[in-house]
Amino acid sequence: MVSTANDLNGQAVAMRWHGDRLELLDQRLLPGEEKWLTTQRASEVAQCITDMVVRGAPAIGITAAYGVVLAARYAGGGDWQAEIKQAIRGLAASRPTAVNLFWALERMETVFHGCHSLAEALERLDAEARRIHEEDVAGNQAMADYALDV
């Protein structure tokens, strides 16, 4: 899928979250080609991190957080907790030197441990992944605003 890499505010984006899938801008092809990859499974997200589709520590952490949400969304229902834990381990192994990856996964795991049902896990994990993403955007905006004053 080829599309523009801007959100509605005109800001450059490297990922787009749709609740049931995550679209990633294939950064290996930049600047010559703009190609979006659609992922629906945590294992696909982990492979994209390993293959360096996603680059940059913050983007890796955010991507992994959404990968955990996908694990919850598509958990089989039986032992959903084991499925999510397995997905977290797989995501952690995708780039073992990425600090933001582990930081984001720890936040997601903390949220996950307090959940008593798959529905609750999905709701809370989605909210936490969005929060991680929003915090990164806000931090970047604050740095840009500060730089304007310098």
PDB file of C-alpha atoms in Angstrom:
ATOM      1  CA  MET A   1       0.000   0.000   0.000  1.00  0.00           C
ATOM      2  CA  VAL A   2       1.414   3.395  -0.962  1.00  0.00           C
ATOM      3  CA  SER A   3       0.129   6.461   0.789  1.00  0.00           C
ATOM      4  CA  THR A   4       1.265   9.794   2.135  1.00  0.00           C
ATOM      5  CA  ALA A   5       3.372   9.721   5.271  1.00  0.00           C
ATOM      6  CA  ASN A   6       1.556  12.624   6.913  1.00  0.00           C
ATOM      7  CA  ASP A   7      -1.207  12.665   9.474  1.00  0.00           C
ATOM      8  CA  LEU A   8      -4.112  15.109   9.435  1.00  0.00           C
ATOM      9  CA  ASN A   9      -1.987  17.806  11.070  1.00  0.00           C
ATOM     10  CA  GLY A  10       0.624  17.577   8.338  1.00  0.00           C
ATOM     11  CA  GLN A  11       3.179  15.961  10.636  1.00  0.00           C
ATOM     12  CA  ALA A  12       5.409  13.204   9.304  1.00  0.00           C
ATOM     13  CA  VAL A  13       4.466   9.780  10.646  1.00  0.00           C
ATOM     14  CA  ALA A  14       6.141   6.380  10.451  1.00  0.00           C
ATOM     15  CA  MET A  15       3.190   4.336  11.737  1.00  0.00           C
ATOM     16  CA  ARG A  16      -0.582   4.415  11.697  1.00  0.00           C
ATOM     17  CA  TRP A  17      -2.644   2.575  14.297  1.00  0.00           C
ATOM     18  CA  HIS A  18      -6.133   1.420  13.315  1.00  0.00           C
ATOM     19  CA  GLY A  19      -7.104  -0.647  16.372  1.00  0.00           C
ATOM     20  CA  ASP A  20      -7.041  -3.976  14.547  1.00  0.00           C
ATOM     21  CA  ARG A  21      -3.880  -3.428  12.507  1.00  0.00           C
ATOM     22  CA  LEU A  22      -0.696  -1.378  12.482  1.00  0.00           C
ATOM     23  CA  GLU A  23       0.643   0.173   9.303  1.00  0.00           C
ATOM     24  CA  LEU A  24       4.392   0.788   9.230  1.00  0.00           C
ATOM     25  CA  LEU A  25       6.303   2.987   6.825  1.00  0.00           C
ATOM     26  CA  ASP A  26       9.087   0.790   5.429  1.00  0.00           C
ATOM     27  CA  GLN A  27      12.045   2.974   6.360  1.00  0.00           C
ATOM     28  CA  ARG A  28      14.472   0.731   4.478  1.00  0.00           C
ATOM     29  CA  LEU A  29      13.131   2.129   1.214  1.00  0.00           C
ATOM     30  CA  LEU A  30      13.352   5.821   2.084  1.00  0.00           C
ATOM     31  CA  PRO A  31      13.871   8.282   0.537  1.00  0.00           C
ATOM     32  CA  GLY A  32      13.380   6.674  -2.868  1.00  0.00           C
ATOM     33  CA  GLU A  33      10.111   4.876  -2.215  1.00  0.00           C
ATOM     34  CA  GLU A  34       7.233   5.252   0.217  1.00  0.00           C
ATOM     35  CA  LYS A  35       5.693   1.885   1.039  1.00  0.00           C
ATOM     36  CA  TRP A  36       3.421   0.976   3.936  1.00  0.00           C
ATOM     37  CA  LEU A  37       3.326  -2.533   5.407  1.00  0.00           C
ATOM     38  CA  THR A  38       0.214  -3.714   7.233  1.00  0.00           C
ATOM     39  CA  THR A  39       0.660  -5.935  10.289  1.00  0.00           C
ATOM     40  CA  GLN A  40      -2.062  -7.745  12.213  1.00  0.00           C
ATOM     41  CA  ARG A  41      -0.055 -10.084  14.425  1.00  0.00           C
ATOM     42  CA  ALA A  42       2.560  -9.477  17.087  1.00  0.00           C
ATOM     43  CA  SER A  43       4.887 -11.860  15.242  1.00  0.00           C
ATOM     44  CA  GLU A  44       4.644  -9.680  12.113  1.00  0.00           C
ATOM     45  CA  VAL A  45       5.435  -6.599  14.179  1.00  0.00           C
ATOM     46  CA  ALA A  46       8.451  -8.353  15.717  1.00  0.00           C
ATOM     47  CA  GLN A  47       9.682  -9.346  12.264  1.00  0.00           C
ATOM     48  CA  CYS A  48       9.371  -5.745  11.054  1.00  0.00           C
ATOM     49  CA  ILE A  49      11.460  -4.586  14.015  1.00  0.00           C
ATOM     50  CA  THR A  50      14.072  -7.287  13.342  1.00  0.00           C
ATOM     51  CA  ASP A  51      14.178  -6.470   9.625  1.00  0.00           C
ATOM     52  CA  MET A  52      14.639  -2.753  10.396  1.00  0.00           C
ATOM     53  CA  VAL A  53      11.415  -1.691   8.717  1.00  0.00           C
ATOM     54  CA  VAL A  54      11.110   0.460  11.849  1.00  0.00           C
ATOM     55  CA  ARG A  55      14.110   2.540  12.868  1.00  0.00           C
ATOM     56  CA  GLY A  56      14.807   4.780  15.814  1.00  0.00           C
ATOM     57  CA  ALA A  57      14.510   3.833  19.455  1.00  0.00           C
ATOM     58  CA  PRO A  58      11.235   5.649  20.218  1.00  0.00           C
ATOM     59  CA  ALA A  59       9.533   4.280  17.086  1.00  0.00           C
ATOM     60  CA  ILE A  60      10.661   0.756  17.974  1.00  0.00           C
ATOM     61  CA  GLY A  61       9.168   1.055  21.462  1.00  0.00           C
ATOM     62  CA  ILE A  62       5.869   2.434  20.182  1.00  0.00           C
ATOM     63  CA  THR A  63       5.669  -0.234  17.489  1.00  0.00           C
ATOM     64  CA  ALA A  64       6.266  -2.991  20.050  1.00  0.00           C
ATOM     65  CA  ALA A  65       3.553  -1.571  22.318  1.00  0.00           C
ATOM     66  CA  TYR A  66       1.056  -1.785  19.471  1.00  0.00           C
ATOM     67  CA  GLY A  67       2.321  -5.318  18.801  1.00  0.00           C
ATOM     68  CA  VAL A  68       1.240  -6.290  22.314  1.00  0.00           C
ATOM     69  CA  VAL A  69      -2.216  -4.865  21.608  1.00  0.00           C
ATOM     70  CA  LEU A  70      -2.428  -6.972  18.450  1.00  0.00           C
ATOM     71  CA  ALA A  71      -1.500 -10.033  20.522  1.00  0.00           C
ATOM     72  CA  ALA A  72      -4.424  -9.296  22.838  1.00  0.00           C
ATOM     73  CA  ARG A  73      -6.802  -8.542  19.966  1.00  0.00           C
ATOM     74  CA  TYR A  74      -6.099 -11.835  18.229  1.00  0.00           C
ATOM     75  CA  ALA A  75      -5.563 -14.053  21.287  1.00  0.00           C
ATOM     76  CA  GLY A  76      -7.354 -17.371  20.869  1.00  0.00           C
ATOM     77  CA  GLY A  77      -9.326 -17.001  24.062  1.00  0.00           C
ATOM     78  CA  GLY A  78      -8.199 -20.194  25.835  1.00  0.00           C
ATOM     79  CA  ASP A  79      -4.980 -19.268  27.569  1.00  0.00           C
ATOM     80  CA  TRP A  80      -4.950 -15.646  26.417  1.00  0.00           C
ATOM     81  CA  GLN A  81      -2.507 -14.650  29.155  1.00  0.00           C
ATOM     82  CA  ALA A  82       0.108 -17.134  27.916  1.00  0.00           C
ATOM     83  CA  GLU A  83      -0.396 -15.926  24.338  1.00  0.00           C
ATOM     84  CA  ILE A  84       0.216 -12.308  25.311  1.00  0.00           C
ATOM     85  CA  LYS A  85       3.254 -13.225  27.421  1.00  0.00           C
ATOM     86  CA  GLN A  86       4.666 -15.180  24.470  1.00  0.00           C
ATOM     87  CA  ALA A  87       4.117 -12.189  22.190  1.00  0.00           C
ATOM     88  CA  ILE A  88       5.940  -9.922  24.647  1.00  0.00           C
ATOM     89  CA  ARG A  89       8.890 -12.343  24.682  1.00  0.00           C
ATOM     90  CA  GLY A  90       8.930 -12.446  20.879  1.00  0.00           C
ATOM     91  CA  LEU A  91       8.840  -8.674  20.633  1.00  0.00           C
ATOM     92  CA  ALA A  92      11.633  -8.367  23.216  1.00  0.00           C
ATOM     93  CA  ALA A  93      13.807 -10.697  21.147  1.00  0.00           C
ATOM     94  CA  SER A  94      13.267  -8.654  17.974  1.00  0.00           C
ATOM     95  CA  ARG A  95      15.955  -6.077  18.783  1.00  0.00           C
ATOM     96  CA  PRO A  96      17.763  -7.060  21.991  1.00  0.00           C
ATOM     97  CA  THR A  97      19.800  -3.829  22.182  1.00  0.00           C
ATOM     98  CA  ALA A  98      16.892  -1.373  21.878  1.00  0.00           C
ATOM     99  CA  VAL A  99      16.355   0.295  25.256  1.00  0.00           C
ATOM    100  CA  ASN A 100      13.027   1.892  24.318  1.00  0.00           C
ATOM    101  CA  LEU A 101      11.756  -1.513  23.244  1.00  0.00           C
ATOM    102  CA  PHE A 102      12.196  -2.925  26.737  1.00  0.00           C
ATOM    103  CA  TRP A 103      10.938   0.230  28.406  1.00  0.00           C
ATOM    104  CA  ALA A 104       7.707   0.124  26.378  1.00  0.00           C
ATOM    105  CA  LEU A 105       7.257  -3.624  26.863  1.00  0.00           C
ATOM    106  CA  GLU A 106       7.719  -3.231  30.632  1.00  0.00           C
ATOM    107  CA  ARG A 107       4.962  -0.627  30.678  1.00  0.00           C
ATOM    108  CA  MET A 108       2.691  -2.902  28.665  1.00  0.00           C
ATOM    109  CA  GLU A 109       3.466  -5.876  30.899  1.00  0.00           C
ATOM    110  CA  THR A 110       2.695  -3.850  34.035  1.00  0.00           C
ATOM    111  CA  VAL A 111      -0.718  -2.951  32.606  1.00  0.00           C
ATOM    112  CA  PHE A 112      -1.325  -6.522  31.453  1.00  0.00           C
ATOM    113  CA  HIS A 113      -0.639  -8.040  34.891  1.00  0.00           C
ATOM    114  CA  GLY A 114      -3.554  -6.168  36.412  1.00  0.00           C
ATOM    115  CA  CYS A 115      -6.116  -7.527  33.931  1.00  0.00           C
ATOM    116  CA  HIS A 116      -8.688 -10.177  34.814  1.00  0.00           C
ATOM    117  CA  SER A 117     -10.223 -10.749  31.388  1.00  0.00           C
ATOM    118  CA  LEU A 118      -9.157 -10.603  27.763  1.00  0.00           C
ATOM    119  CA  ALA A 119     -11.589  -7.742  27.116  1.00  0.00           C
ATOM    120  CA  GLU A 120     -10.088  -5.752  29.985  1.00  0.00           C
ATOM    121  CA  ALA A 121      -6.565  -6.531  28.767  1.00  0.00           C
ATOM    122  CA  LEU A 122      -7.366  -5.371  25.256  1.00  0.00           C
ATOM    123  CA  GLU A 123      -8.905  -2.119  26.458  1.00  0.00           C
ATOM    124  CA  ARG A 124      -6.120  -1.286  28.907  1.00  0.00           C
ATOM    125  CA  LEU A 125      -3.267  -2.350  26.608  1.00  0.00           C
ATOM    126  CA  ASP A 126      -4.680  -0.289  23.748  1.00  0.00           C
ATOM    127  CA  ALA A 127      -4.942   2.753  26.013  1.00  0.00           C
ATOM    128  CA  GLU A 128      -1.366   2.294  27.246  1.00  0.00           C
ATOM    129  CA  ALA A 129       0.063   1.896  23.731  1.00  0.00           C
ATOM    130  CA  ARG A 130      -1.726   5.058  22.640  1.00  0.00           C
ATOM    131  CA  ARG A 131      -0.412   6.837  25.748  1.00  0.00           C
ATOM    132  CA  ILE A 132       3.175   5.782  24.946  1.00  0.00           C
ATOM    133  CA  HIS A 133       2.717   7.052  21.391  1.00  0.00           C
ATOM    134  CA  GLU A 134       1.125  10.336  22.503  1.00  0.00           C
ATOM    135  CA  GLU A 135       3.869  10.944  25.085  1.00  0.00           C
ATOM    136  CA  ASP A 136       6.502  10.570  22.384  1.00  0.00           C
ATOM    137  CA  VAL A 137       4.719  12.983  20.049  1.00  0.00           C
ATOM    138  CA  ALA A 138       4.248  15.500  22.882  1.00  0.00           C
ATOM    139  CA  GLY A 139       7.915  15.228  23.886  1.00  0.00           C
ATOM    140  CA  ASN A 140       9.038  15.818  20.327  1.00  0.00           C
ATOM    141  CA  GLN A 141       6.715  18.802  20.014  1.00  0.00           C
ATOM    142  CA  ALA A 142       8.045  20.259  23.276  1.00  0.00           C
ATOM    143  CA  MET A 143      11.628  19.930  22.019  1.00  0.00           C
ATOM    144  CA  ALA A 144      10.676  21.610  18.751  1.00  0.00           C
ATOM    145  CA  ASP A 145       8.933  24.440  20.596  1.00  0.00           C
ATOM    146  CA  TYR A 146      11.967  24.909  22.827  1.00  0.00           C
ATOM    147  CA  ALA A 147      14.270  24.965  19.802  1.00  0.00           C
ATOM    148  CA  LEU A 148      12.194  27.772  18.291  1.00  0.00           C
ATOM    149  CA  ASP A 149      12.946  29.889  21.354  1.00  0.00           C
ATOM    150  CA  VAL A 150      16.697  29.301  21.166  1.00  0.00           C
TER     151      VAL A 150
END
